[in-house]
Amino acid sequence: MRMYDVIAKKRDGGKLTKEEIDFFVKGYTSNDVPDYQASALAMAIFIKGMDAEETTFLTQAMMHSGETVDLSNIKGIKVDKHSTGGVGDTTTLVLGPLVAACDVPVAKMSGRGLGHTGGTLDKLEAIPGFDINLSIDDFIDAVNRHKIAVIGQTKDIAPADKKLYALRDVTATVDNISLISASIMSKKLAAGSDAIVLDVKMGSGAFIKTFDQAELLAKTMVELGTAIGRNVIGVITSMEQPLGEAIGNSLEVIEAIETLKGKGPEDLTELCLTLGANMLLCAHRVATFEEGVALLKEKISSGEALEKFKEFVTNQKGNAAVVDDYGLMKQPKHRIEYTAQADGYILDTKADEIGIASMILGAGRKEITSPIDLSAGILLKKKIGDVV
Ligand code: URA
Ligand code: CA
């Protein structure tokens, strides 16, 4: 088989076979297929598209391009959650302990922030001492004992996607539903959870701008997971404005703790209850969505969810005293207040630009190796519809 022929076939609108897709993914992972041929194929796929079967082949080939995590030593139905990326999205810090407090195991591999979106690992590291580098054995042990652990995604998960995503990023081939679905699901499926809730973000702060595209992305990813026997639910949520008030790492830790105390912003709380109830449904912990919401609310009001957060933080060497003393986290040197220049209502926010502003302040990274200031960020005191 020659890579040239695979590229030409897709360029002319042909349908790729499993063998052709495997040939490409294996060759690209082992560096036998060079970047210039992979870019040509990515562009041909971008323009000509792939059908459901080709997308499945690509997902499975990338999923098996590296290690697949075996979580079978964790008792119960392991549930994961993935967001397609937003601004100030603090949900994982809330959902992990909240769902774990319902006795559903959460074995989560998270990422770092890049560009205008934040990453759970950076947020957790704003808690003094927090360690995200557990071995897989310690990770499994932690989930068995505490029902929750969060670690960084190992280098060996879906290495083909790692290379291809970086290549797509610089060749204008990211925004294709088949490629995005295969990219996300290859990693999620390799990470080993039995059930996955997908939070597909839509709006100015997300890379999906319309409902039709969001629905197609959600359906495609659900089908990819279901095809290999995982229980997957897709939820489409708004990213027209940053979630909650806080954007920035230590600010979002505070916001998450406030939400676990039952005092969080309304939009963040609602999203956590929605995603959490779907996680409980996926894990067969509850029979209906409403039952799930009620159980989660009870775990917040009883204080059990906050206790679970402390237990989780302590187990990963973090200082759980932050729950009662936010001053234990690194503090910003300067605070500047911005007010509206005229009276009126907030009609619109540019979520992506606010995310970029926060990144420039130091809360995020322009490149994957850029340094980060965990104390930096923005507190948005007004949301769409508010009077200023
Ligand atoms: N996130 C991913 O992991 N992959 C994509 O292609 C897009 C968003
Ligand atoms: Ca937030």
Short mmCIF file of C-alpha atoms and ligand atoms in Angstrom, two decimals:
data_model
loop_
_atom_site.label_atom_id
_atom_site.label_comp_id
_atom_site.label_asym_id
_atom_site.label_seq_id
_atom_site.Cartn_x
_atom_site.Cartn_y
_atom_site.Cartn_z
CA MET A 1 0.00 0.00 0.00
CA ARG A 2 1.23 3.52 -0.74
CA MET A 3 0.29 6.65 1.18
CA TYR A 4 0.11 8.49 -2.16
CA ASP A 5 -2.80 6.31 -3.29
CA VAL A 6 -4.68 6.75 -0.01
CA ILE A 7 -4.41 10.54 -0.33
CA ALA A 8 -5.47 10.48 -4.01
CA LYS A 9 -8.48 8.28 -3.23
CA LYS A 10 -9.78 10.68 -0.57
CA ARG A 11 -8.96 13.70 -2.75
CA ASP A 12 -11.27 12.24 -5.41
CA GLY A 13 -14.05 11.67 -2.87
CA GLY A 14 -13.52 7.93 -2.37
CA LYS A 15 -14.34 5.98 0.77
CA LEU A 16 -11.31 4.72 2.71
CA THR A 17 -11.20 1.10 3.89
CA LYS A 18 -10.23 -0.04 7.37
CA GLU A 19 -6.91 -1.28 5.96
CA GLU A 20 -6.13 2.11 4.41
CA ILE A 21 -6.97 4.00 7.60
CA ASP A 22 -4.95 1.54 9.74
CA PHE A 23 -2.04 1.89 7.32
CA PHE A 24 -2.09 5.67 7.69
CA VAL A 25 -2.47 5.70 11.50
CA LYS A 26 0.22 3.06 12.09
CA GLY A 27 2.60 4.72 9.64
CA TYR A 28 2.05 8.18 11.05
CA THR A 29 2.54 7.00 14.65
CA SER A 30 5.82 5.27 13.75
CA ASN A 31 7.01 8.29 11.72
CA ASP A 32 7.04 6.26 8.50
CA VAL A 33 4.38 8.57 7.06
CA PRO A 34 5.77 12.14 7.01
CA ASP A 35 3.86 15.22 8.17
CA TYR A 36 3.41 16.51 4.61
CA GLN A 37 1.50 13.41 3.54
CA ALA A 38 -0.54 13.41 6.77
CA SER A 39 -1.41 17.09 6.18
CA ALA A 40 -2.51 16.35 2.62
CA LEU A 41 -4.76 13.53 3.84
CA ALA A 42 -6.18 15.68 6.68
CA MET A 43 -7.06 18.40 4.14
CA ALA A 44 -8.62 15.88 1.75
CA ILE A 45 -10.73 14.50 4.63
CA PHE A 46 -11.60 18.03 5.69
CA ILE A 47 -12.88 18.89 2.20
CA LYS A 48 -14.41 15.56 1.11
CA GLY A 49 -15.58 14.32 4.54
CA MET A 50 -15.76 10.82 5.97
CA ASP A 51 -18.84 8.67 6.54
CA ALA A 52 -19.75 7.04 9.86
CA GLU A 53 -17.84 3.87 9.06
CA GLU A 54 -14.63 5.66 8.14
CA THR A 55 -14.93 7.79 11.29
CA THR A 56 -15.26 4.61 13.37
CA PHE A 57 -12.18 3.10 11.70
CA LEU A 58 -10.16 6.24 12.36
CA THR A 59 -11.28 6.44 16.00
CA GLN A 60 -10.46 2.80 16.71
CA ALA A 61 -7.11 2.97 14.92
CA MET A 62 -6.09 6.06 16.95
CA MET A 63 -7.45 4.56 20.18
CA HIS A 64 -5.21 1.50 19.66
CA SER A 65 -2.17 3.51 18.53
CA GLY A 66 -0.91 3.47 22.13
CA GLU A 67 -1.84 2.05 25.50
CA THR A 68 -5.45 1.49 26.52
CA VAL A 69 -5.99 1.86 30.26
CA ASP A 70 -7.48 -1.15 32.00
CA LEU A 71 -9.70 0.06 34.83
CA SER A 72 -11.30 -3.34 35.42
CA ASN A 73 -9.70 -3.50 38.88
CA ILE A 74 -11.92 -0.63 39.97
CA LYS A 75 -15.19 -1.85 41.43
CA GLY A 76 -18.40 -0.44 39.96
CA ILE A 77 -19.29 1.38 36.75
CA LYS A 78 -16.57 3.99 36.14
CA VAL A 79 -17.89 7.22 34.73
CA ASP A 80 -16.03 9.98 32.93
CA LYS A 81 -17.01 13.40 31.64
CA HIS A 82 -15.55 15.34 28.77
CA SER A 83 -16.11 18.92 27.73
CA THR A 84 -15.26 20.07 24.22
CA GLY A 85 -13.68 23.16 25.77
CA GLY A 86 -14.97 26.42 27.14
CA VAL A 87 -14.01 29.53 29.07
CA GLY A 88 -14.04 29.42 32.86
CA ASP A 89 -15.43 25.88 32.78
CA THR A 90 -15.02 24.84 36.40
CA THR A 91 -17.32 21.81 36.22
CA THR A 92 -14.83 18.95 36.68
CA LEU A 93 -13.67 20.28 40.06
CA VAL A 94 -17.28 20.26 41.23
CA LEU A 95 -18.54 17.15 39.45
CA GLY A 96 -15.74 14.80 40.45
CA PRO A 97 -16.35 14.99 44.22
CA LEU A 98 -20.11 15.45 43.79
CA VAL A 99 -20.56 12.26 41.76
CA ALA A 100 -18.02 10.38 43.91
CA ALA A 101 -20.07 11.37 46.98
CA CYS A 102 -22.90 9.34 45.39
CA ASP A 103 -20.57 6.28 45.46
CA VAL A 104 -20.00 6.30 41.70
CA PRO A 105 -16.29 5.89 40.85
CA VAL A 106 -14.72 8.78 38.92
CA ALA A 107 -11.35 7.85 37.40
CA LYS A 108 -10.43 10.96 35.51
CA MET A 109 -7.55 11.77 33.22
CA SER A 110 -7.45 15.48 32.52
CA GLY A 111 -5.45 17.92 30.46
CA ARG A 112 -3.80 21.30 30.76
CA GLY A 113 -5.18 24.54 29.41
CA LEU A 114 -4.27 25.83 25.98
CA GLY A 115 -5.25 29.07 24.24
CA HIS A 116 -8.48 30.58 25.57
CA THR A 117 -9.61 27.39 27.36
CA GLY A 118 -8.43 26.28 30.79
CA GLY A 119 -7.42 22.83 31.95
CA THR A 120 -8.38 20.90 35.07
CA LEU A 121 -4.77 19.93 35.92
CA ASP A 122 -3.67 23.57 36.16
CA LYS A 123 -6.66 24.41 38.36
CA LEU A 124 -5.91 21.53 40.71
CA GLU A 125 -2.29 22.62 40.96
CA ALA A 126 -3.46 25.98 42.33
CA ILE A 127 -4.16 24.00 45.52
CA PRO A 128 -0.85 23.96 47.44
CA GLY A 129 0.81 20.54 47.28
CA PHE A 130 -1.67 18.92 44.89
CA ASP A 131 -0.02 16.06 42.99
CA ILE A 132 -1.39 14.97 39.62
CA ASN A 133 1.38 12.43 38.97
CA LEU A 134 0.05 9.18 40.41
CA SER A 135 1.13 5.88 38.86
CA ILE A 136 -1.69 3.93 37.23
CA ASP A 137 -1.65 1.47 40.18
CA ASP A 138 -1.94 4.28 42.74
CA PHE A 139 -4.63 5.89 40.61
CA ILE A 140 -6.71 2.69 40.61
CA ASP A 141 -6.12 2.23 44.32
CA ALA A 142 -7.19 5.83 45.04
CA VAL A 143 -10.43 5.40 43.10
CA ASN A 144 -11.20 2.16 44.94
CA ARG A 145 -10.62 3.81 48.31
CA HIS A 146 -12.00 7.32 47.71
CA LYS A 147 -14.15 6.91 44.56
CA ILE A 148 -12.20 9.69 42.90
CA ALA A 149 -8.77 10.53 41.55
CA VAL A 150 -7.60 12.89 38.81
CA ILE A 151 -4.31 12.49 36.97
CA GLY A 152 -2.68 13.79 33.81
CA GLN A 153 -3.29 11.89 30.62
CA THR A 154 -0.26 9.66 30.07
CA LYS A 155 1.87 10.20 26.98
CA ASP A 156 0.97 6.74 25.77
CA ILE A 157 -2.75 7.45 25.33
CA ALA A 158 -3.64 7.75 21.63
CA PRO A 159 -0.24 9.01 20.41
CA ALA A 160 -1.57 9.09 16.82
CA ASP A 161 -4.14 11.68 17.87
CA LYS A 162 -1.53 13.69 19.70
CA LYS A 163 0.48 14.06 16.49
CA LEU A 164 -2.50 14.50 14.21
CA TYR A 165 -4.23 17.09 16.42
CA ALA A 166 -1.05 19.18 16.58
CA LEU A 167 -0.75 18.93 12.79
CA ARG A 168 -4.42 19.86 12.24
CA ASP A 169 -3.93 22.83 14.52
CA VAL A 170 -1.40 24.37 12.11
CA THR A 171 -2.95 23.24 8.81
CA ALA A 172 -6.48 24.67 9.23
CA THR A 173 -8.04 21.21 9.49
CA VAL A 174 -9.41 21.22 13.05
CA ASP A 175 -13.04 22.17 12.35
CA ASN A 176 -14.33 18.95 10.86
CA ILE A 177 -16.90 16.89 12.77
CA SER A 178 -15.43 13.49 11.84
CA LEU A 179 -11.90 14.55 12.77
CA ILE A 180 -12.97 16.19 16.04
CA SER A 181 -15.12 13.20 17.03
CA ALA A 182 -12.39 10.69 16.27
CA SER A 183 -9.84 12.82 18.13
CA ILE A 184 -11.87 13.20 21.31
CA MET A 185 -13.30 9.69 21.39
CA SER A 186 -10.01 7.91 20.66
CA LYS A 187 -8.60 9.44 23.87
CA LYS A 188 -11.73 8.96 25.97
CA LEU A 189 -12.17 5.34 24.90
CA ALA A 190 -8.48 4.56 25.51
CA ALA A 191 -8.80 6.05 29.02
CA GLY A 192 -11.00 3.10 29.99
CA SER A 193 -14.18 4.37 31.69
CA ASP A 194 -17.37 2.35 31.18
CA ALA A 195 -19.63 5.37 30.84
CA ILE A 196 -18.96 8.84 29.44
CA VAL A 197 -20.94 12.08 29.54
CA LEU A 198 -19.97 14.45 26.73
CA ASP A 199 -20.53 18.15 27.27
CA VAL A 200 -20.65 19.64 23.79
CA LYS A 201 -20.19 23.40 24.06
CA MET A 202 -21.86 25.71 21.61
CA GLY A 203 -21.58 29.48 21.18
CA SER A 204 -19.11 32.34 20.88
CA GLY A 205 -16.64 30.80 23.36
CA ALA A 206 -16.68 27.36 21.72
CA PHE A 207 -15.37 26.15 18.40
CA ILE A 208 -18.89 24.96 17.49
CA LYS A 209 -21.11 27.96 16.81
CA THR A 210 -24.44 26.46 15.68
CA PHE A 211 -26.92 23.99 17.14
CA ASP A 212 -26.93 21.76 14.03
CA GLN A 213 -23.16 21.33 14.21
CA ALA A 214 -23.28 20.71 17.97
CA GLU A 215 -25.99 18.08 17.52
CA LEU A 216 -24.05 16.35 14.76
CA LEU A 217 -20.88 16.32 16.88
CA ALA A 218 -22.76 14.96 19.91
CA LYS A 219 -24.51 12.25 17.89
CA THR A 220 -21.32 11.20 16.13
CA MET A 221 -19.40 10.87 19.41
CA VAL A 222 -22.25 8.99 21.13
CA GLU A 223 -22.37 6.52 18.21
CA LEU A 224 -18.60 6.00 18.32
CA GLY A 225 -18.73 5.13 22.03
CA THR A 226 -21.86 3.02 21.82
CA ALA A 227 -20.36 1.00 18.95
CA ILE A 228 -17.71 -0.39 21.26
CA GLY A 229 -20.02 -1.04 24.17
CA ARG A 230 -19.63 2.09 26.29
CA ASN A 231 -22.59 3.91 27.73
CA VAL A 232 -22.39 7.46 26.34
CA ILE A 233 -24.68 10.48 26.74
CA GLY A 234 -24.16 13.78 24.90
CA VAL A 235 -25.40 17.07 26.36
CA ILE A 236 -25.30 20.33 24.37
CA THR A 237 -24.68 23.37 26.55
CA SER A 238 -24.23 27.09 26.00
CA MET A 239 -20.82 28.75 25.83
CA GLU A 240 -22.11 32.22 24.86
CA GLN A 241 -20.51 33.57 28.03
CA PRO A 242 -17.93 32.24 30.46
CA LEU A 243 -19.32 29.81 33.03
CA GLY A 244 -19.82 31.27 36.47
CA GLU A 245 -17.93 34.38 37.53
CA ALA A 246 -14.38 33.13 37.69
CA ILE A 247 -11.88 32.59 34.90
CA GLY A 248 -8.40 31.65 36.07
CA ASN A 249 -6.97 28.81 38.07
CA SER A 250 -7.09 29.68 41.78
CA LEU A 251 -10.21 31.80 41.17
CA GLU A 252 -11.93 28.74 39.72
CA VAL A 253 -10.87 26.56 42.64
CA ILE A 254 -12.61 29.05 44.93
CA GLU A 255 -15.66 29.04 42.68
CA ALA A 256 -15.77 25.24 42.70
CA ILE A 257 -15.54 25.11 46.50
CA GLU A 258 -18.31 27.73 46.79
CA THR A 259 -20.46 25.61 44.45
CA LEU A 260 -19.82 22.50 46.57
CA LYS A 261 -20.90 24.61 49.58
CA GLY A 262 -24.16 25.38 47.75
CA LYS A 263 -23.21 29.03 47.21
CA GLY A 264 -21.96 28.84 43.62
CA PRO A 265 -23.13 30.87 40.61
CA GLU A 266 -26.47 29.78 39.21
CA ASP A 267 -25.29 28.82 35.72
CA LEU A 268 -22.37 26.72 36.97
CA THR A 269 -24.54 25.02 39.58
CA GLU A 270 -27.20 24.19 37.00
CA LEU A 271 -24.65 22.77 34.58
CA CYS A 272 -23.06 20.63 37.29
CA LEU A 273 -26.45 19.24 38.33
CA THR A 274 -27.30 18.48 34.67
CA LEU A 275 -24.02 16.79 33.81
CA GLY A 276 -23.85 15.07 37.20
CA ALA A 277 -27.37 13.64 36.91
CA ASN A 278 -26.46 12.27 33.47
CA MET A 279 -23.30 10.72 34.95
CA LEU A 280 -25.41 9.01 37.61
CA LEU A 281 -27.82 7.80 34.91
CA CYS A 282 -24.97 6.44 32.78
CA ALA A 283 -23.60 4.59 35.79
CA HIS A 284 -27.08 3.17 36.57
CA ARG A 285 -26.95 4.80 40.00
CA VAL A 286 -30.37 6.42 39.49
CA ALA A 287 -33.33 5.57 37.25
CA THR A 288 -34.31 9.06 36.17
CA PHE A 289 -32.67 12.43 35.56
CA GLU A 290 -34.85 14.03 38.27
CA GLU A 291 -33.78 11.43 40.81
CA GLY A 292 -30.17 12.21 39.92
CA VAL A 293 -30.62 15.96 40.42
CA ALA A 294 -32.31 15.38 43.79
CA LEU A 295 -29.52 13.09 44.99
CA LEU A 296 -26.82 15.58 43.95
CA LYS A 297 -28.61 18.46 45.68
CA GLU A 298 -28.81 16.37 48.85
CA LYS A 299 -25.04 15.66 48.70
CA ILE A 300 -24.39 19.40 48.50
CA SER A 301 -26.76 20.45 51.27
CA SER A 302 -25.59 17.68 53.64
CA GLY A 303 -21.95 18.75 53.19
CA GLU A 304 -20.96 15.28 51.92
CA ALA A 305 -19.81 16.61 48.54
CA LEU A 306 -17.51 19.16 50.22
CA GLU A 307 -16.16 16.44 52.56
CA LYS A 308 -15.45 14.30 49.48
CA PHE A 309 -13.57 17.19 47.90
CA LYS A 310 -11.37 17.46 51.03
CA GLU A 311 -10.76 13.71 51.06
CA PHE A 312 -9.81 13.79 47.35
CA VAL A 313 -7.46 16.75 47.79
CA THR A 314 -5.80 15.27 50.88
CA ASN A 315 -5.29 11.91 49.18
CA GLN A 316 -3.42 13.67 46.35
CA LYS A 317 -1.18 15.53 48.84
CA GLY A 318 -3.04 18.85 48.50
CA ASN A 319 -3.77 21.13 51.45
CA ALA A 320 -7.51 20.66 52.10
CA ALA A 321 -7.50 23.63 54.48
CA VAL A 322 -8.01 25.82 51.38
CA VAL A 323 -11.68 24.94 51.73
CA ASP A 324 -11.89 27.26 54.74
CA ASP A 325 -9.05 29.64 53.88
CA TYR A 326 -8.75 30.74 50.25
CA GLY A 327 -5.76 32.86 51.27
CA LEU A 328 -3.66 29.67 51.33
CA MET A 329 -3.53 29.82 47.53
CA LYS A 330 -1.13 32.14 45.73
CA GLN A 331 -2.52 35.69 45.70
CA PRO A 332 -2.34 38.19 42.83
CA LYS A 333 -0.14 41.27 43.39
CA HIS A 334 -2.59 43.65 41.72
CA ARG A 335 -6.36 43.85 41.44
CA ILE A 336 -7.96 46.31 39.01
CA GLU A 337 -11.67 47.03 38.85
CA TYR A 338 -13.36 47.83 35.53
CA THR A 339 -16.77 49.47 35.42
CA ALA A 340 -19.14 50.20 32.54
CA GLN A 341 -18.64 53.55 30.87
CA ALA A 342 -22.36 54.14 30.47
CA ASP A 343 -25.60 52.82 32.00
CA GLY A 344 -27.34 49.98 30.20
CA TYR A 345 -27.75 46.22 29.92
CA ILE A 346 -25.25 43.55 28.95
CA LEU A 347 -26.46 42.30 25.56
CA ASP A 348 -23.58 40.07 24.60
CA THR A 349 -20.22 38.87 25.81
CA LYS A 350 -17.29 37.74 23.73
CA ALA A 351 -16.45 34.60 25.66
CA ASP A 352 -13.45 33.70 23.50
CA GLU A 353 -11.94 37.19 23.84
CA ILE A 354 -12.43 37.15 27.61
CA GLY A 355 -10.67 33.78 27.61
CA ILE A 356 -7.80 35.26 25.61
CA ALA A 357 -7.60 38.30 27.94
CA SER A 358 -7.35 35.96 30.89
CA MET A 359 -4.63 33.98 29.09
CA ILE A 360 -2.64 37.18 28.46
CA LEU A 361 -2.93 38.04 32.17
CA GLY A 362 -1.12 34.77 32.83
CA ALA A 363 -3.97 32.36 33.58
CA GLY A 364 -3.47 30.40 30.37
CA ARG A 365 -0.90 29.34 27.82
CA LYS A 366 -0.31 30.54 24.29
CA GLU A 367 1.85 27.52 23.61
CA ILE A 368 1.88 24.22 25.44
CA THR A 369 5.26 25.09 27.02
CA SER A 370 4.36 28.66 28.12
CA PRO A 371 4.58 29.38 31.87
CA ILE A 372 1.37 30.04 33.79
CA ASP A 373 0.44 32.25 36.77
CA LEU A 374 -2.05 30.32 38.89
CA SER A 375 -3.19 33.46 40.75
CA ALA A 376 -4.11 35.41 37.59
CA GLY A 377 -7.60 35.71 36.16
CA ILE A 378 -10.81 37.65 35.71
CA LEU A 379 -13.93 37.89 37.86
CA LEU A 380 -16.95 38.75 35.71
CA LYS A 381 -19.46 40.36 38.01
CA LYS A 382 -22.07 40.90 35.29
CA LYS A 383 -23.60 38.43 32.87
CA ILE A 384 -25.84 38.69 29.80
CA GLY A 385 -29.09 40.44 30.75
CA ASP A 386 -27.70 42.22 33.81
CA VAL A 387 -28.05 45.96 34.38
CA VAL A 388 -24.84 47.96 34.59
N1 URA B 1 -10.45 18.59 21.16
C1 URA B 1 -9.76 17.49 20.78
O1 URA B 1 -9.24 16.76 21.61
N2 URA B 1 -9.65 17.22 19.47
C2 URA B 1 -10.19 18.00 18.52
O2 URA B 1 -10.05 17.69 17.35
C3 URA B 1 -10.91 19.15 18.92
C4 URA B 1 -11.02 19.42 20.27
CA CA B 2 -15.93 29.69 36.10
#
